[in-house]
Structure formats: structure tokens, C-alpha cells
């Protein structure tokens, strides 16, 4: 590709610094029916660039939104740890903001109602906004008011005019997926009541860098945020960060509490995190420049291990058909010839296949039935939960393996 540098989605600067170039990959969430494997899935360049003006890491091109949400298969409620995380957050915010029957809560990308159900149970009026119709339908069946729509400045203006502003807006793991963060944040600023709080969660770029989590780069994940990169973007829309929490979810996330600007001092945690990010080098090019070599090493180690497994006549299966697994396998060039299948608890994924590598997605019972020598845990963020669940592989001497942040093997406890 010799096209002109893309412009930064935040400040408009030129994007010239490559943090990760994973080649041309199929959409990581675009699971396909086995019959469709005969036709190779369309591949698109996947490249993360760094803006040296504002340090926002971002993909340098967009895909049409319809491509990505046509068959959306991620249902939040299939992870117990994520459900517990959502419940705790709801309870904390109800207490912290004294939310009650007069309040209003809006969640953007509310998925299957995994979070809002807690507000429904507490009798607090709420609305979910979810672009994937099949996922929104599940929420509505569960009694969570949900609108099938894309969130942006226009929808926010309509909602504010018709049903009023929100005391709490929640956006978990959606901001990073939005091609135009300005439109999204302008919408939040419009919908948020004067004394209201927006809590926004996203995987923390500092953790991605520190732990080589390059497999969290995929086409749907457009921006990779640090506090450093997000603050100027918020300021452009009259918003500021009042507090920050570091969370273990998705390999290390930030939860920012955002409010209208000029409402008093922020928590000391905000200054501390800003300083820590500078200290870690997020405001200079070196850390980004060094990243491609780390990706190459992880991929090389994984491929060598899998070749060794095959050479010894052992068998390997994968677990957890998350998007990051598709990215890992596709960028390593591994396929169903190397790894028999990927097991996953979600019945919505079972029976389908990863689009590039072609691994069939089967119920977890297949692990017990086929007794593989190795189980490659793809969602490394859930490795503990998964290896506890699959402890039974020890009965036939099975062992676990993960590739990120570096190759690690271990026996069940
Ligand atoms: Zn920029």
C-alpha cells in the first residue's frame, strides 16, 4: 500500500509510526458456517498506527459498519466474571450517585442487558442502546428497555430532547470500537446531565504495550486509548476526567469517570495515572517502535511450539473462541491442520468456524471426549477461570498453554 498517511481520528495529525502490522486478516468476529469455509473469507489490512501529535493509537482505515455487525455473536452474559464485574459496578454507582426512581441511566452498547438488568432490578429507569438487533432482542426479552441504534451526536440530541438527559451514562468496551470518537463523545456531552457521570471502560494501552497484547488488535477495535490520548479529546467536548479506576478486565482496563468540565478538583488518582503513563513512555515514540519485534517473537515461539507438538505426535486443541484468538491464529498462520478445534461455552458460536484458520467451534465437552495433550487458552485474560474449569485434563496428563505475553505451559493445579 502506498496511499497517503491517514489522519489522526483525534487531532487530525499525520499517522506515520507503525505499532503493529498484522497483514491482511479476516474479521476476527466474522465466524462462518462450515459450508462457507470453501470460499475464503475476505481479508482486510490490519495495521495500528501511532499519532505522534496526541499519542492516540488507531487503525489507519475503516471498514463499513455493516460488515462488522451483520452477525454479531458476542453475548456478554456468557462470562461469569464479566457478569459479576457489571453487577459490582451497578451497585457502586447506585450508591455513589444516589440513583433512584427519579434518575435515568443510559448504557451505550448495552449488549444482552448484562449490566442494565441490575438497574431494572433496583427500580431505576434505564435505556440500553445496542446496534446488534439479535443481541438487543435478548435484552428486551429479559425486560431491559433497549433501542436498536448506533450512538452518536444525532441520536443523543434526540434522546435528550424526548426523554431527558442521563444522570449516569455507561459505555463499556465500545468507545474503542467507534470509527469517529468525536461524534461519539459529542453525543455523550449532549446526553449527560449537568451533575451527571459518564463511566467509560476500555482496555488500557499501557497494559497492551507492557504485556504484548497485540492480539487485542482487530478490525473492530479501532482506537487504543491511554489517559494521555483521551484527555484532549474529552476537553474538545467540554468534558473532563474526575476519577479513574484500574481494572483487571480484558487484560487491564481503565474505567474513567467523566463529567462536564469545571466542577471542582479531580481525584488524585487521575494525576497519578497521567504521571505513570508518561513514566512508562507512552508520550514518546520508542515504546511503540519496539513493539513489532515483540509481536514477531511471540508468533515465532507459538509456531515453533505447535510444530514440536505435531512432530511428537501429540494433539492440541484451543479454548475460548474470542476475537483475540482469531487474530493470534491468523497472524501466526496456524490453521485446522495444526489445531483440531476451539472449544467455547457460547451456544451462539458452537457449530461455526473461525474464518481464517478454519478451526471449528465445538462445545467444551469435546475436550473431555477427545482428550488432547495440550489446550491452548486463547483468551489469556480469562486463563485462570478457564484452567480451573478445565482442571480435569490433568486426568490424562493434559497441559495448558498460552502464547501471550509470552509462551507459557503449565499443568492443571
Ligand atoms: Zn493525534
XYZ file of N, CA and C in Angstrom, residues 106 113 134 144 151 163 199 202 215 283 307 347 378:
39
model
N -28.351 5.457 31.130
C -28.272 5.026 29.735
C -26.981 4.239 29.558
N -28.045 -6.864 27.885
C -28.635 -6.371 29.125
C -27.899 -6.836 30.363
N -29.918 -8.749 17.033
C -30.112 -10.069 17.651
C -29.738 -10.048 19.133
N -35.157 -5.613 29.774
C -34.287 -4.434 29.785
C -34.642 -3.557 28.574
N -25.018 4.796 18.468
C -24.961 6.013 19.264
C -24.064 7.038 18.584
N -36.563 12.313 26.012
C -36.711 11.655 27.313
C -35.798 12.232 28.387
N -19.314 6.821 32.952
C -18.217 5.883 33.197
C -17.920 5.162 31.897
N -12.325 0.876 28.869
C -11.649 0.424 27.652
C -10.344 -0.238 28.062
N -2.737 -9.271 20.240
C -3.896 -9.978 19.684
C -5.215 -9.282 20.040
N 4.257 8.786 26.094
C 4.304 10.079 25.433
C 5.568 10.280 24.608
N 4.638 -26.765 16.048
C 5.346 -27.712 15.168
C 5.951 -28.846 15.979
N -23.376 -21.189 23.068
C -24.076 -21.949 22.027
C -24.249 -21.151 20.740
N -6.904 -19.296 24.501
C -6.795 -18.101 23.648
C -7.123 -16.812 24.413
